[in-house]
Amino acid sequence: MRIAKTIVTICLSLWLLVSLQYGCTKKNPAKSTNDNQEKLTCVDCHTNLDKLKVLAVPDTVSHGDSGET
Amino acid sequence: MPQLEAWEKVWISQDFMSSTHGSQNCTSCHGGSNTPQKMDDAHKDVVRDPAADAVAKCDPCHAGYGAQHEQSLHGTLNGYKELIKLRTGQTTLSPELEEMYTQNCASCHTTCGQCHISRPQSVGGGFNNGHIFTKRPSMTLNCTACHGSRIGEEFRGEHSGLSADVHYNQGMQCVACHSSQEIHTSNPTAKHRYDETDQTTCKTCHEIGSSNTYHTLHNEKVDCQVCHSQPYKNCYSCHVGKSSAGLQQPSELDFKIGKNHLKSAARPHNYVLLRHIPIAPDSYEEWAPGQMTNFSVKPTWKYTTPHNIQKNTPQTANCTSSCHNNPSLFLKREDMQHLSQQEQIANESVVVDDIP
């Protein structure tokens, strides 16, 4: 009897966990990076130092200090 | 030269916005969309360096400059390509050499924008001054960003114990001598910078009168730099390997007088200064094994005009002990004994056997 109670409790807990997870996912789907972005013109962004400091991404290619080495 | 932060590279100033170029729509040069967009969408298909297509983007307003640039040594890089062809004996580069050229040499290709708007891409790029177009490129941010380790360091006197060029000390920048006509090319068939026909020389500004006996005796026989330069950097190998091992032999300061292998009406001198250029018989081995079959076709000590001019140098101290009795200043056969047989053959035309 005690074993059956434990199994039922575990099953209920798992069901609740899965259900809640599913519900949350449906209600708050993860937003893509693009969706979070503000709509701006070229000038809005490129003349605004504060925005650029947040948004500008460094080049992936590394360069030396001098082209002629 | 330290690199700019990512945001510094792309910041546009209000001064640019009120300039002639700033009155154009961004999209007219860079493509993309001018309506409010999300960042990722706004950058789709954007042309980062429109001046790479100078004829289409620059010439409609700056008639002819784009086309001229594309024929210039900065545009064609013929100086590099021609020597690779000569030293390999290939009229069309093999795929391996073409890849070596593209991966290494071609990174020095420059566009109108990389002189007049931003730093060269080979040093990381980024606007010089908030996207403002400058008629005259900056010596530090543009010219010596690429031509730095030899010309820049010598001109600014950055080598221990050596002085800066007297012209640098007078506040002159590269463009004071290197005219627009020369840089945009005065000779579309040029395969070397000394092939340009419109070049400033010492005599453009300095009249050689009869009052100085040294000038009278040496004029037309000895290049000005032979007496007025200081030691300069010589390189003996090159960074074209696939590994990050770098130079096999470090550069060194030296000073060698040799015979003029580029004699012309504009450069008639018998004796000139020679600089060892960054090449060795095995320089291309990692990319194209066995393909440098014609290494000795051109000297590896090449005509040079160092940018560290001084009125008074050790050579001008007196005639006999400074030059005429000083074989150490001349490129002699024994100077090449530690180098390969191919190097010795390559420099036959410039070596000095009889010290004058």
Short mmCIF file of C-alpha atoms in Angstrom, two decimals:
data_model
loop_
_atom_site.label_atom_id
_atom_site.label_comp_id
_atom_site.label_asym_id
_atom_site.label_seq_id
_atom_site.Cartn_x
_atom_site.Cartn_y
_atom_site.Cartn_z
CA MET A 1 0.00 0.00 0.00
CA ARG A 2 2.79 2.35 0.96
CA ILE A 3 4.71 1.55 -2.20
CA ALA A 4 1.61 2.23 -4.34
CA LYS A 5 1.14 5.61 -2.64
CA THR A 6 4.74 6.54 -3.37
CA ILE A 7 4.41 5.56 -7.03
CA VAL A 8 1.21 7.59 -7.41
CA THR A 9 2.87 10.60 -5.76
CA ILE A 10 5.87 10.40 -8.10
CA CYS A 11 3.65 10.02 -11.16
CA LEU A 12 1.49 12.99 -10.13
CA SER A 13 4.58 15.11 -9.49
CA LEU A 14 6.00 14.26 -12.91
CA TRP A 15 2.70 14.99 -14.62
CA LEU A 16 2.42 18.33 -12.86
CA LEU A 17 5.98 19.25 -13.75
CA VAL A 18 5.53 18.39 -17.44
CA SER A 19 2.17 20.15 -17.61
CA LEU A 20 3.46 23.33 -16.02
CA GLN A 21 6.52 23.34 -18.24
CA TYR A 22 4.36 22.93 -21.35
CA GLY A 23 2.02 25.65 -20.20
CA CYS A 24 4.83 28.12 -19.56
CA THR A 25 6.42 27.38 -22.89
CA LYS A 26 3.17 28.00 -24.69
CA LYS A 27 2.41 31.19 -22.78
CA ASN A 28 5.95 32.70 -23.04
CA PRO A 29 7.64 31.35 -26.14
CA ALA A 30 11.35 32.32 -26.33
CA LYS A 31 11.68 35.41 -28.52
CA SER A 32 14.26 35.40 -31.26
CA THR A 33 17.05 38.01 -31.11
CA ASN A 34 15.59 39.67 -34.17
CA ASP A 35 12.18 40.08 -32.54
CA ASN A 36 13.74 41.92 -29.62
CA GLN A 37 15.34 44.45 -31.86
CA GLU A 38 14.12 48.02 -32.05
CA LYS A 39 13.31 49.37 -35.49
CA LEU A 40 15.76 52.12 -36.38
CA THR A 41 17.08 53.94 -39.43
CA CYS A 42 20.77 53.85 -40.33
CA VAL A 43 21.25 57.34 -38.94
CA ASP A 44 19.30 56.64 -35.71
CA CYS A 45 21.81 54.00 -34.81
CA HIS A 46 25.12 55.03 -36.38
CA THR A 47 25.08 58.55 -34.95
CA ASN A 48 24.14 57.35 -31.47
CA LEU A 49 27.19 56.39 -29.45
CA ASP A 50 25.19 54.86 -26.61
CA LYS A 51 23.29 52.55 -28.93
CA LEU A 52 26.45 51.59 -30.83
CA LYS A 53 28.28 50.72 -27.62
CA VAL A 54 25.55 48.21 -26.87
CA LEU A 55 24.96 46.89 -30.36
CA ALA A 56 28.28 46.97 -32.25
CA VAL A 57 29.83 43.56 -32.57
CA PRO A 58 33.62 43.19 -32.93
CA ASP A 59 34.96 41.63 -36.12
CA THR A 60 35.71 37.96 -35.86
CA VAL A 61 38.86 38.35 -37.96
CA SER A 62 41.86 39.52 -35.97
CA HIS A 63 44.24 41.97 -37.55
CA GLY A 64 47.80 42.93 -36.81
CA ASP A 65 49.06 46.33 -35.82
CA SER A 66 50.54 46.98 -39.21
CA GLY A 67 49.72 45.73 -42.65
CA GLU A 68 53.35 45.73 -43.66
CA THR A 69 55.24 43.48 -41.32
CA MET B 1 48.57 51.09 -34.17
CA PRO B 2 45.94 50.02 -31.62
CA GLN B 3 42.65 48.91 -33.11
CA LEU B 4 39.44 50.82 -32.63
CA GLU B 5 36.57 49.46 -30.56
CA ALA B 6 33.74 47.97 -32.60
CA TRP B 7 31.48 50.96 -31.95
CA GLU B 8 34.22 53.48 -32.78
CA LYS B 9 34.68 51.88 -36.18
CA VAL B 10 31.13 52.58 -37.32
CA TRP B 11 30.21 55.80 -35.53
CA ILE B 12 29.06 58.61 -37.85
CA SER B 13 29.55 62.19 -36.69
CA GLN B 14 27.10 65.08 -37.08
CA ASP B 15 29.80 66.87 -39.08
CA PHE B 16 29.58 64.10 -41.64
CA MET B 17 25.80 64.38 -41.72
CA SER B 18 26.08 68.04 -42.73
CA SER B 19 28.80 67.38 -45.34
CA THR B 20 28.27 66.88 -49.07
CA HIS B 21 28.50 63.11 -48.79
CA GLY B 22 26.34 63.13 -45.69
CA SER B 23 23.48 64.70 -47.62
CA GLN B 24 23.17 61.53 -49.72
CA ASN B 25 20.99 58.66 -48.56
CA CYS B 26 23.09 56.00 -46.85
CA THR B 27 21.51 53.45 -49.16
CA SER B 28 22.66 55.22 -52.31
CA CYS B 29 26.18 53.99 -51.56
CA HIS B 30 25.69 51.14 -49.12
CA GLY B 31 22.48 49.55 -50.39
CA GLY B 32 20.00 48.07 -47.93
CA SER B 33 16.88 49.86 -46.76
CA ASN B 34 16.47 53.44 -45.55
CA THR B 35 13.22 52.83 -43.67
CA PRO B 36 13.29 51.88 -39.97
CA GLN B 37 14.43 48.29 -39.69
CA LYS B 38 15.54 45.83 -37.06
CA MET B 39 19.32 45.65 -36.95
CA ASP B 40 19.66 42.24 -38.56
CA ASP B 41 17.28 43.16 -41.37
CA ALA B 42 18.92 46.55 -41.89
CA HIS B 43 22.29 44.93 -42.48
CA LYS B 44 21.09 42.37 -45.00
CA ASP B 45 22.89 42.92 -48.31
CA VAL B 46 24.58 46.06 -47.03
CA VAL B 47 27.78 46.89 -48.91
CA ARG B 48 30.38 47.61 -46.28
CA ASP B 49 32.94 49.25 -48.55
CA PRO B 50 31.12 50.64 -51.59
CA ALA B 51 34.36 52.14 -52.90
CA ALA B 52 35.52 48.63 -53.71
CA ASP B 53 33.53 49.25 -56.89
CA ALA B 54 35.04 52.68 -57.42
CA VAL B 55 34.01 53.11 -61.03
CA ALA B 56 30.34 52.61 -60.18
CA LYS B 57 30.26 54.38 -56.82
CA CYS B 58 32.91 57.13 -56.93
CA ASP B 59 33.32 58.04 -60.58
CA PRO B 60 29.81 59.41 -61.20
CA CYS B 61 30.88 62.43 -59.13
CA HIS B 62 34.70 62.12 -59.11
CA ALA B 63 35.11 61.52 -62.81
CA GLY B 64 37.97 59.21 -63.64
CA TYR B 65 39.55 58.81 -60.20
CA GLY B 66 37.99 55.42 -59.56
CA ALA B 67 39.08 54.04 -62.91
CA GLN B 68 42.54 55.53 -62.39
CA HIS B 69 42.81 53.98 -58.94
CA GLU B 70 41.91 50.56 -60.27
CA GLN B 71 44.96 50.76 -62.55
CA SER B 72 47.24 51.99 -59.78
CA LEU B 73 49.65 49.83 -57.80
CA HIS B 74 47.39 50.19 -54.77
CA GLY B 75 44.53 48.85 -56.87
CA THR B 76 46.26 46.15 -58.90
CA LEU B 77 49.05 45.16 -56.50
CA ASN B 78 51.06 44.50 -59.64
CA GLY B 79 54.23 45.11 -57.66
CA TYR B 80 53.66 41.88 -55.74
CA LYS B 81 52.05 39.87 -58.49
CA GLU B 82 54.68 40.68 -61.08
CA LEU B 83 57.50 39.53 -58.81
CA ILE B 84 55.71 36.29 -57.93
CA LYS B 85 55.30 35.62 -61.66
CA LEU B 86 58.93 36.43 -62.39
CA ARG B 87 60.37 34.35 -59.54
CA THR B 88 58.19 31.36 -60.41
CA GLY B 89 58.44 31.74 -64.19
CA GLN B 90 54.64 31.53 -64.42
CA THR B 91 52.73 33.93 -66.64
CA THR B 92 49.48 32.83 -65.03
CA LEU B 93 49.80 31.85 -61.38
CA SER B 94 49.07 28.25 -60.45
CA PRO B 95 46.03 27.69 -58.17
CA GLU B 96 48.37 27.20 -55.18
CA LEU B 97 50.21 30.46 -55.82
CA GLU B 98 46.97 32.25 -56.52
CA GLU B 99 45.70 31.11 -53.13
CA MET B 100 48.94 32.22 -51.44
CA TYR B 101 48.63 35.59 -53.14
CA THR B 102 44.98 35.95 -52.15
CA GLN B 103 45.51 34.88 -48.53
CA ASN B 104 48.59 37.01 -47.96
CA CYS B 105 49.51 39.68 -50.49
CA ALA B 106 46.01 40.65 -51.62
CA SER B 107 45.06 41.74 -48.11
CA CYS B 108 47.08 44.88 -48.84
CA HIS B 109 44.76 45.82 -51.70
CA THR B 110 43.14 49.12 -50.85
CA THR B 111 40.08 50.99 -52.04
CA CYS B 112 39.29 54.72 -52.30
CA GLY B 113 37.48 54.48 -48.97
CA GLN B 114 40.38 52.85 -47.18
CA CYS B 115 42.49 55.96 -47.81
CA HIS B 116 39.88 58.72 -47.77
CA ILE B 117 37.32 57.56 -45.16
CA SER B 118 38.56 54.76 -42.97
CA ARG B 119 41.63 52.89 -41.91
CA PRO B 120 42.74 50.11 -44.27
CA GLN B 121 40.90 46.83 -43.77
CA SER B 122 44.25 45.05 -43.40
CA VAL B 123 44.66 46.77 -40.02
CA GLY B 124 41.08 46.29 -38.89
CA GLY B 125 39.35 49.20 -40.62
CA GLY B 126 37.07 51.72 -38.90
CA PHE B 127 36.23 55.33 -39.75
CA ASN B 128 39.07 57.81 -39.29
CA ASN B 129 36.83 60.64 -38.26
CA GLY B 130 33.15 59.83 -38.04
CA HIS B 131 32.89 58.87 -41.75
CA ILE B 132 34.10 62.30 -42.89
CA PHE B 133 35.77 62.10 -46.29
CA THR B 134 39.27 63.56 -46.31
CA LYS B 135 40.94 64.67 -49.49
CA ARG B 136 44.39 63.92 -48.09
CA PRO B 137 44.86 60.59 -46.31
CA SER B 138 46.27 60.65 -42.80
CA MET B 139 49.91 59.65 -42.57
CA THR B 140 49.40 57.65 -39.39
CA LEU B 141 45.92 56.22 -39.89
CA ASN B 142 46.27 55.43 -43.56
CA CYS B 143 49.73 55.50 -45.16
CA THR B 144 51.89 54.09 -42.38
CA ALA B 145 49.08 51.85 -41.16
CA CYS B 146 50.22 49.68 -44.07
CA HIS B 147 53.68 51.03 -44.83
CA GLY B 148 54.59 50.97 -41.19
CA SER B 149 57.39 48.69 -40.24
CA ARG B 150 59.89 50.10 -42.68
CA ILE B 151 58.82 53.49 -43.96
CA GLY B 152 56.79 54.59 -40.93
CA GLU B 153 59.33 53.59 -38.30
CA GLU B 154 62.21 55.12 -40.21
CA PHE B 155 60.37 58.36 -41.00
CA ARG B 156 59.36 58.89 -37.37
CA GLY B 157 62.77 57.92 -35.98
CA GLU B 158 61.48 54.94 -34.01
CA HIS B 159 64.69 52.92 -34.27
CA SER B 160 66.99 53.23 -31.29
CA GLY B 161 69.88 55.59 -31.93
CA LEU B 162 68.54 56.88 -35.24
CA SER B 163 66.91 60.22 -35.91
CA ALA B 164 63.58 60.91 -37.51
CA ASP B 165 63.59 62.11 -41.10
CA VAL B 166 64.32 65.83 -41.33
CA HIS B 167 61.12 66.24 -43.36
CA TYR B 168 59.08 64.61 -40.59
CA ASN B 169 60.63 67.00 -38.10
CA GLN B 170 59.50 69.86 -40.33
CA GLY B 171 55.93 68.58 -40.05
CA MET B 172 55.70 67.14 -43.54
CA GLN B 173 53.37 64.21 -44.14
CA CYS B 174 53.51 61.56 -46.86
CA VAL B 175 51.28 63.48 -49.25
CA ALA B 176 53.69 66.42 -49.26
CA CYS B 177 55.88 64.38 -51.63
CA HIS B 178 53.63 61.57 -52.81
CA SER B 179 51.17 63.41 -55.01
CA SER B 180 47.64 62.41 -55.89
CA GLN B 181 48.83 61.83 -59.45
CA GLU B 182 51.49 59.38 -58.28
CA ILE B 183 49.28 57.50 -55.85
CA HIS B 184 46.33 57.29 -58.27
CA THR B 185 48.95 56.31 -60.89
CA SER B 186 50.74 58.28 -63.52
CA ASN B 187 51.57 55.08 -65.38
CA PRO B 188 48.83 52.44 -65.64
CA THR B 189 51.37 49.85 -66.82
CA ALA B 190 53.60 50.33 -63.77
CA LYS B 191 54.84 47.13 -62.20
CA HIS B 192 56.91 48.87 -59.56
CA ARG B 193 56.58 52.13 -57.68
CA TYR B 194 59.66 53.52 -59.42
CA ASP B 195 57.86 53.00 -62.75
CA GLU B 196 55.55 55.90 -61.91
CA THR B 197 56.39 58.81 -64.18
CA ASP B 198 55.12 61.60 -61.95
CA GLN B 199 57.26 61.26 -58.84
CA THR B 200 58.68 63.82 -56.53
CA THR B 201 62.44 63.55 -56.12
CA CYS B 202 64.87 65.45 -53.91
CA LYS B 203 65.65 67.75 -56.79
CA THR B 204 61.99 68.73 -57.12
CA CYS B 205 62.57 70.95 -54.09
CA HIS B 206 66.33 71.06 -53.55
CA GLU B 207 68.28 72.75 -56.30
CA ILE B 208 71.74 71.27 -56.75
CA GLY B 209 73.92 74.33 -57.20
CA SER B 210 77.64 74.57 -57.84
CA SER B 211 78.56 75.86 -54.41
CA ASN B 212 78.76 72.44 -52.80
CA THR B 213 81.74 70.46 -54.15
CA TYR B 214 80.33 67.15 -52.92
CA HIS B 215 77.15 67.75 -54.87
CA THR B 216 79.08 68.79 -57.98
CA LEU B 217 81.29 65.70 -57.86
CA HIS B 218 78.59 63.16 -57.07
CA ASN B 219 75.57 64.56 -58.88
CA GLU B 220 74.16 62.01 -61.38
CA LYS B 221 76.65 59.40 -60.10
CA VAL B 222 75.49 58.84 -56.55
CA ASP B 223 71.89 58.87 -55.37
CA CYS B 224 71.16 61.54 -52.74
CA GLN B 225 70.19 58.92 -50.11
CA VAL B 226 73.66 57.36 -50.23
CA CYS B 227 75.02 60.35 -48.36
CA HIS B 228 71.92 61.55 -46.55
CA SER B 229 70.27 58.38 -45.20
CA GLN B 230 70.81 56.51 -41.98
CA PRO B 231 70.71 52.71 -41.54
CA TYR B 232 67.35 51.17 -42.46
CA LYS B 233 65.45 47.94 -41.95
CA ASN B 234 66.26 44.87 -44.05
CA CYS B 235 64.10 41.74 -44.07
CA TYR B 236 65.27 38.32 -45.21
CA SER B 237 62.11 36.25 -45.25
CA CYS B 238 58.39 36.79 -45.39
CA HIS B 239 55.13 36.08 -43.51
CA VAL B 240 53.59 33.93 -46.22
CA GLY B 241 53.83 30.64 -44.39
CA LYS B 242 50.62 28.82 -43.42
CA SER B 243 51.88 28.38 -39.89
CA SER B 244 52.10 31.15 -37.31
CA ALA B 245 55.84 30.63 -36.97
CA GLY B 246 56.49 34.04 -38.49
CA LEU B 247 59.79 35.21 -39.84
CA GLN B 248 62.52 32.64 -40.15
CA GLN B 249 65.19 35.29 -39.90
CA PRO B 250 64.57 38.52 -38.03
CA SER B 251 64.90 41.88 -39.72
CA GLU B 252 67.97 43.98 -39.05
CA LEU B 253 69.16 47.53 -39.51
CA ASP B 254 71.86 47.81 -42.13
CA PHE B 255 73.21 50.20 -44.73
CA LYS B 256 74.51 48.96 -48.08
CA ILE B 257 75.60 50.91 -51.14
CA GLY B 258 75.36 48.98 -54.39
CA LYS B 259 75.03 49.36 -58.12
CA ASN B 260 71.85 50.78 -59.60
CA HIS B 261 69.84 48.00 -61.23
CA LEU B 262 66.99 50.37 -62.16
CA LYS B 263 68.93 52.90 -64.20
CA SER B 264 66.72 55.30 -66.12
CA ALA B 265 66.70 58.90 -67.22
CA ALA B 266 65.03 59.79 -63.93
CA ARG B 267 67.40 57.60 -61.89
CA PRO B 268 70.74 57.69 -63.68
CA HIS B 269 72.98 57.14 -60.67
CA ASN B 270 75.69 54.51 -60.64
CA TYR B 271 75.50 53.96 -56.90
CA VAL B 272 72.32 53.72 -54.85
CA LEU B 273 71.24 52.29 -51.53
CA LEU B 274 70.05 48.68 -51.46
CA ARG B 275 67.54 47.15 -49.06
CA HIS B 276 67.08 43.41 -48.69
CA ILE B 277 63.42 42.71 -49.36
CA PRO B 278 61.37 40.05 -47.54
CA ILE B 279 62.02 37.10 -49.81
CA ALA B 280 64.00 33.86 -49.53
CA PRO B 281 64.29 30.86 -51.87
CA ASP B 282 61.88 28.89 -49.67
CA SER B 283 59.33 31.66 -49.05
CA TYR B 284 56.59 29.97 -51.09
CA GLU B 285 57.33 26.39 -50.00
CA GLU B 286 54.37 25.94 -47.66
CA TRP B 287 51.92 27.05 -50.33
CA ALA B 288 53.48 25.89 -53.58
CA PRO B 289 56.35 23.46 -53.03
CA GLY B 290 59.03 23.59 -55.69
CA GLN B 291 57.37 26.36 -57.69
CA MET B 292 59.87 29.16 -57.07
CA THR B 293 61.97 28.00 -59.97
CA ASN B 294 63.35 31.35 -61.04
CA PHE B 295 64.36 32.94 -57.74
CA SER B 296 67.51 34.60 -59.08
CA VAL B 297 65.76 36.55 -61.83
CA LYS B 298 65.75 39.76 -59.77
CA PRO B 299 68.02 41.13 -57.01
CA THR B 300 66.95 40.57 -53.45
CA TRP B 301 68.87 43.66 -52.44
CA LYS B 302 66.76 46.24 -54.19
CA TYR B 303 67.03 49.92 -54.99
CA THR B 304 65.67 51.80 -52.03
CA THR B 305 65.08 55.37 -50.93
CA PRO B 306 64.97 55.21 -47.12
CA HIS B 307 62.79 57.77 -45.41
CA ASN B 308 65.23 58.80 -42.70
CA ILE B 309 67.03 61.70 -44.38
CA GLN B 310 69.42 63.93 -42.49
CA LYS B 311 71.59 66.76 -43.76
CA ASN B 312 74.56 65.44 -41.82
CA THR B 313 75.22 61.72 -41.52
CA PRO B 314 78.34 59.61 -40.88
CA GLN B 315 78.80 59.47 -44.68
CA THR B 316 79.04 63.26 -44.93
CA ALA B 317 81.65 63.53 -42.18
CA ASN B 318 84.55 63.34 -44.61
CA CYS B 319 85.35 61.74 -47.97
CA THR B 320 88.01 59.21 -47.26
CA SER B 321 87.10 57.49 -44.03
CA SER B 322 83.35 57.82 -44.52
CA CYS B 323 82.86 56.19 -47.90
CA HIS B 324 85.89 55.86 -50.12
CA ASN B 325 87.93 53.88 -47.64
CA ASN B 326 85.05 52.15 -45.99
CA PRO B 327 84.17 48.85 -47.72
CA SER B 328 81.74 47.95 -44.93
CA LEU B 329 79.24 50.38 -46.44
CA PHE B 330 79.15 48.56 -49.79
CA LEU B 331 77.39 45.33 -50.70
CA LYS B 332 80.22 42.91 -51.42
CA ARG B 333 80.27 39.23 -52.35
CA GLU B 334 81.43 38.29 -48.87
CA ASP B 335 78.30 39.92 -47.41
CA MET B 336 76.30 37.15 -49.10
CA GLN B 337 78.45 34.19 -48.18
CA HIS B 338 76.01 33.12 -45.47
CA LEU B 339 73.15 33.20 -47.97
CA SER B 340 72.22 30.65 -50.62
CA GLN B 341 73.87 30.29 -54.01
CA GLN B 342 70.61 31.53 -55.54
CA GLU B 343 70.86 34.78 -53.54
CA GLN B 344 74.40 35.32 -54.75
CA ILE B 345 73.36 34.88 -58.38
CA ALA B 346 70.31 37.14 -57.89
CA ASN B 347 72.49 40.01 -56.73
CA GLU B 348 75.25 39.82 -59.36
CA SER B 349 74.05 43.06 -60.94
CA VAL B 350 74.16 45.09 -57.73
CA VAL B 351 77.22 43.81 -55.89
CA VAL B 352 80.25 46.12 -55.78
CA ASP B 353 83.53 44.41 -56.62
CA ASP B 354 85.76 47.47 -56.82
CA ILE B 355 85.18 49.83 -53.95
CA PRO B 356 85.44 53.37 -55.38
#
